[in-house]
Tab-separated table of C-alpha atoms and ligand atoms in Angstrom:
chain	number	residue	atom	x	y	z
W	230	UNK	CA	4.034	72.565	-6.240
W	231	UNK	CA	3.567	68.686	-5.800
W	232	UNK	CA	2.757	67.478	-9.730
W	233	UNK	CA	-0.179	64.455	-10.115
W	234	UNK	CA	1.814	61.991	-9.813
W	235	UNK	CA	-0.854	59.478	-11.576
W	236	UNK	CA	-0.409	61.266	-14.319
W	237	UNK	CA	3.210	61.593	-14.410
W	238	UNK	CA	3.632	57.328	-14.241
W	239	UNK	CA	1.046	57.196	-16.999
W	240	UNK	CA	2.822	55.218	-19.839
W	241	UNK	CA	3.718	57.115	-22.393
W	242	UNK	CA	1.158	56.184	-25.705
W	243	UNK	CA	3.952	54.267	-27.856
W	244	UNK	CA	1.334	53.070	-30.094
W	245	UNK	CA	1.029	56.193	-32.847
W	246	UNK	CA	4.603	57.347	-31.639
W	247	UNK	CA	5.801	54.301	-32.929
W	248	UNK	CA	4.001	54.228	-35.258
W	249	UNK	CA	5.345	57.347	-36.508
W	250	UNK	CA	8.729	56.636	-35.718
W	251	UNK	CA	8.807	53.335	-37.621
W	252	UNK	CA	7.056	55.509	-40.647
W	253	UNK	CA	9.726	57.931	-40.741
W	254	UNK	CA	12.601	55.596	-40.507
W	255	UNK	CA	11.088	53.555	-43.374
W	256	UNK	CA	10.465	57.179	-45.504
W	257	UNK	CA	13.793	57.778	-45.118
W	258	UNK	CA	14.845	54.710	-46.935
W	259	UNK	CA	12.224	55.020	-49.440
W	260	UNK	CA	11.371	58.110	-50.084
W	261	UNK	CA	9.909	57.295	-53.395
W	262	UNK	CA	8.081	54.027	-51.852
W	263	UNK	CA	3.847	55.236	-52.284
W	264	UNK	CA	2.574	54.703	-48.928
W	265	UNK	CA	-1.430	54.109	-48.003
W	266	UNK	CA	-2.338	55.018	-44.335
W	267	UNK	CA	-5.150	52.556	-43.316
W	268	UNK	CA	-4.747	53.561	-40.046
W	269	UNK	CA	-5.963	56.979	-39.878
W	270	UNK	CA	-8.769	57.259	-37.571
W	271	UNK	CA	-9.742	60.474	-38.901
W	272	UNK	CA	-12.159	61.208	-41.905
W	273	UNK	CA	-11.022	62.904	-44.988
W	274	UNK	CA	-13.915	63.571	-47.034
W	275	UNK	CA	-15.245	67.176	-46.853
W	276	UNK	CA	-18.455	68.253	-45.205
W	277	UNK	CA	-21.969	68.465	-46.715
W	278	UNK	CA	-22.687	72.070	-48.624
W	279	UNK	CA	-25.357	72.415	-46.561
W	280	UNK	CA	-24.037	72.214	-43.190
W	281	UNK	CA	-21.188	74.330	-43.998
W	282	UNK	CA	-23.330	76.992	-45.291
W	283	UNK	CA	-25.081	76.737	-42.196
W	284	UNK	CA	-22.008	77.541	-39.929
W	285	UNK	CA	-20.636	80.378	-42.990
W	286	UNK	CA	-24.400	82.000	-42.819
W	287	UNK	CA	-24.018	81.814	-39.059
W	288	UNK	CA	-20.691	83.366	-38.598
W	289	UNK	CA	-22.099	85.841	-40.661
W	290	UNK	CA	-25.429	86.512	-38.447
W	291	UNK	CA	-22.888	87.197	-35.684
W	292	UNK	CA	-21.175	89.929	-37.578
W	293	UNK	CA	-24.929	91.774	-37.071
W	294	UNK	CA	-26.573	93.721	-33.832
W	295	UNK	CA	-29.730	90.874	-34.018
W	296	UNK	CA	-27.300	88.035	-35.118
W	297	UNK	CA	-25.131	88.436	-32.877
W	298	UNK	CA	-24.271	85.707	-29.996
W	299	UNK	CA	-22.117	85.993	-26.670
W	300	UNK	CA	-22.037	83.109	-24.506
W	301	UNK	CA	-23.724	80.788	-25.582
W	302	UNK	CA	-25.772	78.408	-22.866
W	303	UNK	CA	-23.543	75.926	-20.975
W	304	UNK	CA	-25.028	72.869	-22.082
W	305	UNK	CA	-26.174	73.742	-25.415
W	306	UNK	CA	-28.614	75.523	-27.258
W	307	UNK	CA	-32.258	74.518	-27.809
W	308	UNK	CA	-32.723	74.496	-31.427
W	309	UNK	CA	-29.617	71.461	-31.539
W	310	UNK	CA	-30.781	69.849	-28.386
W	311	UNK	CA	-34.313	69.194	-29.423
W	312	UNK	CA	-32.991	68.231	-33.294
W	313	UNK	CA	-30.988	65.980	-31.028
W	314	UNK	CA	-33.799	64.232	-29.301
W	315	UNK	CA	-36.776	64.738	-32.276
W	316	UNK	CA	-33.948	63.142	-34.882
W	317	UNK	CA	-31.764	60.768	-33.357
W	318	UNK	CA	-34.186	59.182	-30.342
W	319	UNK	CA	-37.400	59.935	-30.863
W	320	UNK	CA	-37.947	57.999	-33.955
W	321	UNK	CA	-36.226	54.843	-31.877
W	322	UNK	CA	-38.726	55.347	-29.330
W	323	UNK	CA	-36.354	56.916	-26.873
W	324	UNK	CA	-37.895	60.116	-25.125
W	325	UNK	CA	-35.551	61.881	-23.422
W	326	UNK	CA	-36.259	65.671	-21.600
W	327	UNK	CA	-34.641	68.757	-23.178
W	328	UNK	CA	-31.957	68.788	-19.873
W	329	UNK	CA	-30.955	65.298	-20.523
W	330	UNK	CA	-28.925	66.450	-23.494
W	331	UNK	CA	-25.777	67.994	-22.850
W	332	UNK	CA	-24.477	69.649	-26.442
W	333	UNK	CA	-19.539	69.532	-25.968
W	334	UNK	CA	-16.719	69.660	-28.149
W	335	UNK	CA	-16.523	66.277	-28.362
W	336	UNK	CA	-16.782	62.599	-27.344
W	337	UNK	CA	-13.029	62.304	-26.405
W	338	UNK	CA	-13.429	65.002	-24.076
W	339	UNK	CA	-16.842	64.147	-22.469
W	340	UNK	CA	-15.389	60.599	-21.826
W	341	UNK	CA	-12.420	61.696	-20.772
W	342	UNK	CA	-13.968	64.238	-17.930
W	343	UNK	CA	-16.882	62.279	-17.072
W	344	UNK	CA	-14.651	59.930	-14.875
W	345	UNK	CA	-14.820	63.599	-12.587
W	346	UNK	CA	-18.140	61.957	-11.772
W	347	UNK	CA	-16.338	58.663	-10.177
W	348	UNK	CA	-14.590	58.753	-6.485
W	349	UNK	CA	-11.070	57.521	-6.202
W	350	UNK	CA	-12.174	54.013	-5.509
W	351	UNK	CA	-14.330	53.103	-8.705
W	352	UNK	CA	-13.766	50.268	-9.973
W	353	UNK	CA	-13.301	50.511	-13.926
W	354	UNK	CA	-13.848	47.294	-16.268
W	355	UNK	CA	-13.571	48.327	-20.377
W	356	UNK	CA	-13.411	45.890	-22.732
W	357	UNK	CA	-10.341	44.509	-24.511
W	358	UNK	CA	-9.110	45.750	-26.985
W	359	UNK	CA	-10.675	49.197	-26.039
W	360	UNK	CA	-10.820	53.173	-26.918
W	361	UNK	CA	-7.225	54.315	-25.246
W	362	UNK	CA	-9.453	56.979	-23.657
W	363	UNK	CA	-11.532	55.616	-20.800
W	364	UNK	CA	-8.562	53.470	-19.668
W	365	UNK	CA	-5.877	56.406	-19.789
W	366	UNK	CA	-8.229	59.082	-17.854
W	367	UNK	CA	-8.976	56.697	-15.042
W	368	UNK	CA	-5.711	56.102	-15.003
W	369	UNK	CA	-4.892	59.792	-14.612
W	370	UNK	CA	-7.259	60.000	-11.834
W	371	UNK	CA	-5.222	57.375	-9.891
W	372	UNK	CA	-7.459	54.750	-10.131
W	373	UNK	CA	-6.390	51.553	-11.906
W	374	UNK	CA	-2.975	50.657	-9.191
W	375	UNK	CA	-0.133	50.389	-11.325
W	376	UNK	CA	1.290	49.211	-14.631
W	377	UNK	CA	2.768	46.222	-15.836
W	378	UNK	CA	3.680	44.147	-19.032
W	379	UNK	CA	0.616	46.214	-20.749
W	380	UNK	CA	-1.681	45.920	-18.068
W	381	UNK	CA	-3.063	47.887	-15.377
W	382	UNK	CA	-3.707	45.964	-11.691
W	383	UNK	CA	-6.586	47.711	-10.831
W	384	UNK	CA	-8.359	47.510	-14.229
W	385	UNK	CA	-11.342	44.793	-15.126
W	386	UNK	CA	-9.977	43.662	-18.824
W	387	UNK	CA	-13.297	41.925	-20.820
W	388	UNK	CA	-11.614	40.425	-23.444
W	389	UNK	CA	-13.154	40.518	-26.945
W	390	UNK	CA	-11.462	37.758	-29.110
W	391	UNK	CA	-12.718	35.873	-32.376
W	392	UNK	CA	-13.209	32.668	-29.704
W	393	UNK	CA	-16.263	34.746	-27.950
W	394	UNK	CA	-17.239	36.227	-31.207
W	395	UNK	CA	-16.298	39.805	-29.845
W	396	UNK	CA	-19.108	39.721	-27.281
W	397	UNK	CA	-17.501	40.566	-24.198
W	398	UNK	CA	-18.351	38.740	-21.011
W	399	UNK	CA	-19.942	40.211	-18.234
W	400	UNK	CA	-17.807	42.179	-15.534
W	401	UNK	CA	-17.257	41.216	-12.314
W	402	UNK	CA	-20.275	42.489	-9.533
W	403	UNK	CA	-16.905	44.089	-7.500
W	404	UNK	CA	-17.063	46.839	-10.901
W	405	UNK	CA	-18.412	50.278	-10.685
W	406	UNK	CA	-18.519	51.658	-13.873
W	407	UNK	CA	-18.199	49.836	-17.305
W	408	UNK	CA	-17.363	51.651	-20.403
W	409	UNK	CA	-18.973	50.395	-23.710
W	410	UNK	CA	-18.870	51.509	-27.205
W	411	UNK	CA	-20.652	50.380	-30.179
W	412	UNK	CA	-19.997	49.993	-33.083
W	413	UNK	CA	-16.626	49.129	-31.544
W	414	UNK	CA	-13.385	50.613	-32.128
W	415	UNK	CA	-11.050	49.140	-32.451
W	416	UNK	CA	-12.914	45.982	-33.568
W	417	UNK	CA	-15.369	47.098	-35.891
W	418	UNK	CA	-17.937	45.047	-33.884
W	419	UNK	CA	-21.234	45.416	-33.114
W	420	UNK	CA	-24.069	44.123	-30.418
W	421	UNK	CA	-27.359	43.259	-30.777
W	422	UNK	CA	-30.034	43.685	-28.846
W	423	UNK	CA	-29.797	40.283	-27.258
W	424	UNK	CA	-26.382	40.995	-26.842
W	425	UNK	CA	-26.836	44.420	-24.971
W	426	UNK	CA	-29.545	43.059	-22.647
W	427	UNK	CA	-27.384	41.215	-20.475
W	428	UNK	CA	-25.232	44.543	-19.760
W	429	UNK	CA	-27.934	46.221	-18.759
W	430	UNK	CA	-29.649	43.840	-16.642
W	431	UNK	CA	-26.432	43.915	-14.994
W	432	UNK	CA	-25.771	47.369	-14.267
W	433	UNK	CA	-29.016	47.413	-13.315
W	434	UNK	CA	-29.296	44.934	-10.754
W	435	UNK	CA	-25.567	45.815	-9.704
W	436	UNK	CA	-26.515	49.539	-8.944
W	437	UNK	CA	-23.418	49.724	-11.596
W	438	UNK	CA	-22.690	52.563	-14.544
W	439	UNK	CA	-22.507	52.112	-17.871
W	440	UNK	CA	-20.459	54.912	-20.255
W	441	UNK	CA	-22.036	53.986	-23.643
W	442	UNK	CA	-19.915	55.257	-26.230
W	443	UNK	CA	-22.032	55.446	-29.316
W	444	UNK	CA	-19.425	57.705	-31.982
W	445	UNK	CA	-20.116	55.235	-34.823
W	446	UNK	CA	-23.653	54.770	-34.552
W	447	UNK	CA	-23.922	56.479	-37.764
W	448	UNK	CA	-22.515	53.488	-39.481
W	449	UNK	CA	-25.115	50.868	-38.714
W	450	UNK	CA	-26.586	49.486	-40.985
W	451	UNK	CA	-28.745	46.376	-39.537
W	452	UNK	CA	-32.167	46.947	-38.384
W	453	UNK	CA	-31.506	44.720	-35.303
W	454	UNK	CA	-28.482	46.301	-33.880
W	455	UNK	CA	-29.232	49.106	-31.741
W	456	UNK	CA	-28.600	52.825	-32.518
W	457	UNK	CA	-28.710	54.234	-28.592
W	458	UNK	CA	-28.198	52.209	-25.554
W	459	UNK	CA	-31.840	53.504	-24.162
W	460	UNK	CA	-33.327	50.825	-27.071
W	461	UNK	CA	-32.653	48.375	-24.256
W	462	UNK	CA	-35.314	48.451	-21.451
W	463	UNK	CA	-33.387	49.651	-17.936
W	464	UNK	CA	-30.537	51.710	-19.583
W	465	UNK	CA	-32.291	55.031	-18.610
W	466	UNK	CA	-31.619	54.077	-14.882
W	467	UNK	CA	-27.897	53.055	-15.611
W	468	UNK	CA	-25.997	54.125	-18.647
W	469	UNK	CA	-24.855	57.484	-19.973
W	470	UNK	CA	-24.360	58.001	-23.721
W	471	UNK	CA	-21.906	59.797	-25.474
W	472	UNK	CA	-22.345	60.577	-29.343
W	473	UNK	CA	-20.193	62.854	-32.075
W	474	UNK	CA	-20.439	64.833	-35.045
W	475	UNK	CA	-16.874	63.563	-36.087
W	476	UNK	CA	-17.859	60.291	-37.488
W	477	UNK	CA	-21.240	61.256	-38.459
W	478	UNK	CA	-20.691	64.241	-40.358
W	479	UNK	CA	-16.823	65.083	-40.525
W	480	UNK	CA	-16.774	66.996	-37.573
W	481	UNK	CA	-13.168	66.275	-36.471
W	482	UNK	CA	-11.970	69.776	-36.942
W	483	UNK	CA	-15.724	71.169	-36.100
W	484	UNK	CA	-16.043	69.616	-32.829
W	485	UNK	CA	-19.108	69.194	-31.700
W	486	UNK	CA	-20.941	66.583	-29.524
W	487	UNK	CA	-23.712	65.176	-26.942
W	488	UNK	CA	-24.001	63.479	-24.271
W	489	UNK	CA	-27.136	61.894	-22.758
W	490	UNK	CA	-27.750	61.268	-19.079
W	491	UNK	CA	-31.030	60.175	-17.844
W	492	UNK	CA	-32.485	61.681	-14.752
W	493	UNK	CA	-32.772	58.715	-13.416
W	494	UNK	CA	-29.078	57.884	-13.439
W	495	UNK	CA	-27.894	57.663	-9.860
W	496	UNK	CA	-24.877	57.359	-8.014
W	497	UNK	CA	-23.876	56.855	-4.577
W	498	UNK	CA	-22.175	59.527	-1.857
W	499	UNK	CA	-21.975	57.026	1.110
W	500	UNK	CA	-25.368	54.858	0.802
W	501	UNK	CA	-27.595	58.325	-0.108
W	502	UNK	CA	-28.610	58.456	-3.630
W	503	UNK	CA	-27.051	61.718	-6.343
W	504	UNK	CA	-28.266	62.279	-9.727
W	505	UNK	CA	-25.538	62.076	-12.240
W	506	UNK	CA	-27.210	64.406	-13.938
W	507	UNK	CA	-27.114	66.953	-11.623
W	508	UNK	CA	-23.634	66.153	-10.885
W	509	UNK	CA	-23.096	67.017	-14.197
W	510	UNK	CA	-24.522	70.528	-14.694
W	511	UNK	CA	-22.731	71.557	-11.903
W	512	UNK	CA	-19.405	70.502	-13.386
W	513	UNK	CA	-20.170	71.770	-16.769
W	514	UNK	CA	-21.287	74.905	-15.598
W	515	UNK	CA	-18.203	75.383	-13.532
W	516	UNK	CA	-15.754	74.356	-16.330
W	517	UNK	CA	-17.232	75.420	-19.597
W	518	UNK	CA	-18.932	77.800	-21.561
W	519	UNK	CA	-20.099	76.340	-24.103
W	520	UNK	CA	-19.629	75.315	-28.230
W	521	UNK	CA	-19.883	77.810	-30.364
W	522	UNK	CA	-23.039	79.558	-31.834
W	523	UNK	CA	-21.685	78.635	-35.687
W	524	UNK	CA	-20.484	75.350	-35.036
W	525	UNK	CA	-24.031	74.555	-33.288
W	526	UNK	CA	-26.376	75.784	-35.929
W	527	UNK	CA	-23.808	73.901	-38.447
W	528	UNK	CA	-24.451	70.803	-36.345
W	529	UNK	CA	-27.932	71.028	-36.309
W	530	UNK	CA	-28.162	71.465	-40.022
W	531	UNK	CA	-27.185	67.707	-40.121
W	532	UNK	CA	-30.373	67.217	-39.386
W	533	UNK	CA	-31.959	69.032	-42.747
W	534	UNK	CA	-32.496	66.790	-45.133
W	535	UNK	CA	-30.256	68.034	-47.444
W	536	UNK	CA	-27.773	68.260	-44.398
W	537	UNK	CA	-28.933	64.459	-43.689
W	538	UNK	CA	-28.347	63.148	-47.409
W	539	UNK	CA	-25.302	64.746	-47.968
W	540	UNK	CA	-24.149	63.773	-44.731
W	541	UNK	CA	-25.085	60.062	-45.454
W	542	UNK	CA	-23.217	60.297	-48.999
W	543	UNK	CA	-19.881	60.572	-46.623
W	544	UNK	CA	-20.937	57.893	-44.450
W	545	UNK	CA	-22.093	55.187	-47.127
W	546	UNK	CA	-18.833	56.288	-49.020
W	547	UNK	CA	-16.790	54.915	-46.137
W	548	UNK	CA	-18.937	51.780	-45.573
W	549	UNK	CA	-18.081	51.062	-49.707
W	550	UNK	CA	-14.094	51.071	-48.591
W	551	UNK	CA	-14.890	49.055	-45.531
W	552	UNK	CA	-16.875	46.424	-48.040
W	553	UNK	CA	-14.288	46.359	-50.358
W	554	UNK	CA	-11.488	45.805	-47.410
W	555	UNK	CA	-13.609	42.498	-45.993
W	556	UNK	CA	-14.608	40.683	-49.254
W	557	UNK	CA	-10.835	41.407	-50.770
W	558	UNK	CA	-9.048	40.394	-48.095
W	559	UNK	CA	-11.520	37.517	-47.062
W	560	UNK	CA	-11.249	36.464	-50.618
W	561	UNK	CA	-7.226	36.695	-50.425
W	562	UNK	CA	-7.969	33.974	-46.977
W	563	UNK	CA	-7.567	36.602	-44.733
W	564	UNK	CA	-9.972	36.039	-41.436
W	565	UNK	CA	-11.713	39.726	-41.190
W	566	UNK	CA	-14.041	40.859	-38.249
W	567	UNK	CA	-16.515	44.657	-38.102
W	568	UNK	CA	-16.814	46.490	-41.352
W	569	UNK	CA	-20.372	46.229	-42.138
W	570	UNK	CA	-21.558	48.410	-39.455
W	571	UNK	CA	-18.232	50.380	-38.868
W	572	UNK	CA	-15.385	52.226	-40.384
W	573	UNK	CA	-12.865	49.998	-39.024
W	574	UNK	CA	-12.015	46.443	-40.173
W	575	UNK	CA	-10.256	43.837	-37.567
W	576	UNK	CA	-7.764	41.128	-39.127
W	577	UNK	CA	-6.127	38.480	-37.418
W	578	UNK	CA	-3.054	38.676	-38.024
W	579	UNK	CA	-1.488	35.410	-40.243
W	580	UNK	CA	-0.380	32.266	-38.281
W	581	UNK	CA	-0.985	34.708	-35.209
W	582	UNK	CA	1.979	36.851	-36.274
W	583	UNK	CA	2.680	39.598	-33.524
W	584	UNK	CA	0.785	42.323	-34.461
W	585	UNK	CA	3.901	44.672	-34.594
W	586	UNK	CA	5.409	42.479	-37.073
W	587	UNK	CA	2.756	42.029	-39.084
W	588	UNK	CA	2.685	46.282	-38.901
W	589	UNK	CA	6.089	45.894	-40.259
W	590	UNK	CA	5.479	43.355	-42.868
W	591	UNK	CA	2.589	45.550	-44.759
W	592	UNK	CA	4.580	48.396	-44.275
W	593	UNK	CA	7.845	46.752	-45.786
W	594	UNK	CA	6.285	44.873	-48.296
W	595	UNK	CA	3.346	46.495	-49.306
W	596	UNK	CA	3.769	50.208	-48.684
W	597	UNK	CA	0.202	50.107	-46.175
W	598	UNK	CA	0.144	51.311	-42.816
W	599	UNK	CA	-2.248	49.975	-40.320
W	600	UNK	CA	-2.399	49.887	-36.195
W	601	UNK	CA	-1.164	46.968	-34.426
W	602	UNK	CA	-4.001	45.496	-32.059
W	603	UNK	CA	-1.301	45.151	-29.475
W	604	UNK	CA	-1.764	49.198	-29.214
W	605	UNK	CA	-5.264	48.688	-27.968
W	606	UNK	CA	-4.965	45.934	-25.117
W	607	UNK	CA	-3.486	42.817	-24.561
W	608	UNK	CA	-6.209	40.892	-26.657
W	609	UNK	CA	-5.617	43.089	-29.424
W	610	UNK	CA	-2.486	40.763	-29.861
W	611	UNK	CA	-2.402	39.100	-33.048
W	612	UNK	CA	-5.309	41.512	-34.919
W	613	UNK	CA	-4.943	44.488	-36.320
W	614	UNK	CA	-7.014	47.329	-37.517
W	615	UNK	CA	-7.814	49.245	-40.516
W	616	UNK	CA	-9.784	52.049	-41.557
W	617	UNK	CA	-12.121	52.706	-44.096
W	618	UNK	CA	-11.454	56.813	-44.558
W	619	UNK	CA	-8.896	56.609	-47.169
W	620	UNK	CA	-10.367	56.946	-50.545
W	621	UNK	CA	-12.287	54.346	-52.502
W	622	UNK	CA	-8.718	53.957	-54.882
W	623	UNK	CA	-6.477	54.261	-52.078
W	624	UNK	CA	-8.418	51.197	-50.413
W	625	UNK	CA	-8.762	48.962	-53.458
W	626	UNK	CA	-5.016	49.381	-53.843
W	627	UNK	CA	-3.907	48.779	-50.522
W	628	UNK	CA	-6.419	45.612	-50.510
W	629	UNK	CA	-4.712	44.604	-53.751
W	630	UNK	CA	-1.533	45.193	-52.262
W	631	UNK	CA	-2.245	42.430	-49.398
W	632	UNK	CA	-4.057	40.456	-51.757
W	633	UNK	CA	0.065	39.948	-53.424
W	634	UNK	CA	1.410	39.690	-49.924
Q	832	PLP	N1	-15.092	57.794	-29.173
Q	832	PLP	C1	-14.492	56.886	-29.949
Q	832	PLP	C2	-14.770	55.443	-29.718
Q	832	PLP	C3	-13.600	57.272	-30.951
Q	832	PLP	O1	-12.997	56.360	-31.707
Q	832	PLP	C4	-13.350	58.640	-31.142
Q	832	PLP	C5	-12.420	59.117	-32.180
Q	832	PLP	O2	-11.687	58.431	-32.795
Q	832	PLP	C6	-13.992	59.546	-30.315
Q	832	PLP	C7	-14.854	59.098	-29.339
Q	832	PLP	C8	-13.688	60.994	-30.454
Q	832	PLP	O3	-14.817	61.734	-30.759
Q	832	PLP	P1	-14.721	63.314	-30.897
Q	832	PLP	O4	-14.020	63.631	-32.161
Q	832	PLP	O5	-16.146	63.755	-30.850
Q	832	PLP	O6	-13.963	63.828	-29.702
């Protein structure tokens, strides 16, 4: 059996091994020392009463001749596809059909398969720093040439540096498919509508796809930044959106997702014309069977309003960390970037210090862990990241902790 070879050369990810690795070599030295991990991009608060009921009452239903579900449908079932569309688009103005939803397990996965979609030749821009996902499933697929000194040849890099204010500059018209996501990880930025526009007009114009990767849309908080990609005028001909329960309602051991694609969407087979949508279907009904009957109704109970508040409580709890991350540190002199419309806050690092050394410095010296931007690109050299889903005393003393530094 001849092995993928693409994936065999793919480097290995050194950022949370090392992470781990420098974390246990420092543990063993100090194994009283009383570490806070700021770089957990996983949320730790519990979910809302209500939704868990929800999934409890419907594991329970199944346990019943009437209650009781097999399969469930391939791409989701109705009562979470049309909360989907009546709660989290229609109120934005966004009407989307009932088969333009497609309910996963996930964002990660959806973004990671949906380059199945792409021939062998795509081209693949992603901004820089970026969400190791889109780059390392292309990359997989054989399609961004080979690795060197942290970069791949084949790959469009849009860097996203304090100089351009995080706004990334348009890709080249030689790109196929351009993967977004906002609120950003690793950044913490957003983009407004003005912002957005230009993408779109684009890929658009450029018969080019966007993957709109909109996990953290839960955490915006501005009126003016948009919530969905489809707020911009065009995207429904050129952009495919991918959304989560993880971020939004704790939904990282759930799993549970969506992701949108227009009818209109098209891509090319030679010069003729395929809906990406269709492509879709076909591969989802080939390769899965579905999210669970519990896990869906528990999903869709996010969209009770006691599901909703309770939900938000989690959400707005985070967003008080990530506020008291940026005005401590900003008032310590650090310079600070995201956070007011994100989990994650983006430091430069001091004097430009190598993001692994700075790693090692807070670790060292201040008992905090964060992720080196280095991990996420080549402009995520000299930033680094940190989350905002420890708890409220965990961040103040981690922020006082860098505040001594
Ligand atoms: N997209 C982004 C940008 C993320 O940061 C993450 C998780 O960290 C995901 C997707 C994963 O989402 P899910 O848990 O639904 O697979």
């Amino acid at each position: 059996m001849k092995c993928n070879a693409d994936l065999y050369s793919l480097p290995s990810n050194y950022l949370f091994a090392d992470i781990a690795d420098r974390i246990k070599k420092f543990t063993a030295l100090h194994p009283d020392a009383d570490l806070i991990r700021l770089g957990i991009g996983d949320v730790t608060r519990p979910l809302s009463r209500a939704v868990a009921q929800e999934m409890a009452d419907a594991a329970a239903d199944m346990s019943t001749p009437e209650g009781f579900h097999g399969y469930p449908p391939d791409y989701g079932y109705s009562f979470l596809i049309d909360a989907i569309r009546n709660s989290d688009y229609l109120p934005r103005g966004i009407r989307l059909d009932y088969d333009e939803v497609f309910i996963s397990d996930g964002a990660k996965p959806d973004v990671g398969n949906l380059q199945e979609l792409f021939s062998k030749d795509t081209k693949i821009a992603v901004t820089d720093p970026v969400y190791p996902v889109y780059v390392d499933s292309n990359a997989m697929s054989g399609r961004l040439g080979s690795f060197a000194d942290g970069r791949w040849s084949g790959l469009e890099y849009l860097p996203c540096v304090k100089e351009n204010g995080f706004v990334p500059p348009l890709p080249g018209n030689d790109v196929d498919v351009l993967y977004l996501c906002y609120p950003n990880n690793p950044t913490g930025t957003v983009l407004t509508k003005d912002q957005l526009r230009p993408f779109v007009d684009w890929a658009v114009s450029n018969h080019s796809l966007i993957v709109y990767d909109a996990a953290y849309k839960a955490y915006i908080t501005q009126d003016d930044i948009p919530r969905s990609i489809y707020e911009i005028p065009g995207a429904d001909e050129c952009a495919i959106e991918c959304c989560s329960f993880s971020k939004t309602a704790g939904f990282t051991g759930v799993r549970c997702g969506y992701m949108v694609i227009p009818k209109k969407v098209m891509g090319y087979v030679g010069s003729r014309p395929v809906s990406l949508n269709q492509l879709w279907r076909r591969r989802t009904s080939t390769k899965s069977n579905g999210v669970s009957y519990p896990v869906q109704r528990a999903a869709a109970a996010v969209y009770t309003p006691r599901g909703w508040a309770e939900t938000m409580e989690n959400v707005k709890y985070y967003l008080a960390n990530a506020e008291v991350m940026l005005s401590g540190l900003k008032e310590a002199g650090y310079e600070v970037y995201g956070g007011t419309n994100s989990p994650y806050v983006w430091m430069k690092t001091p004097n430009d210090m190598p993001s692994w050394d700075f790693f090692d410095l807070l670790l060292n010296k201040a008992h905090v862990v964060g992720t080196p931007g280095k991990g996420f690109g080549p402009s995520g050299e000299g930033y680094f990241r940190l989350t905002a889903f420890n708890t409220l005393e965990n961040t103040a003393e981690a922020v006082s902790r860098l505040k001594a530094l």
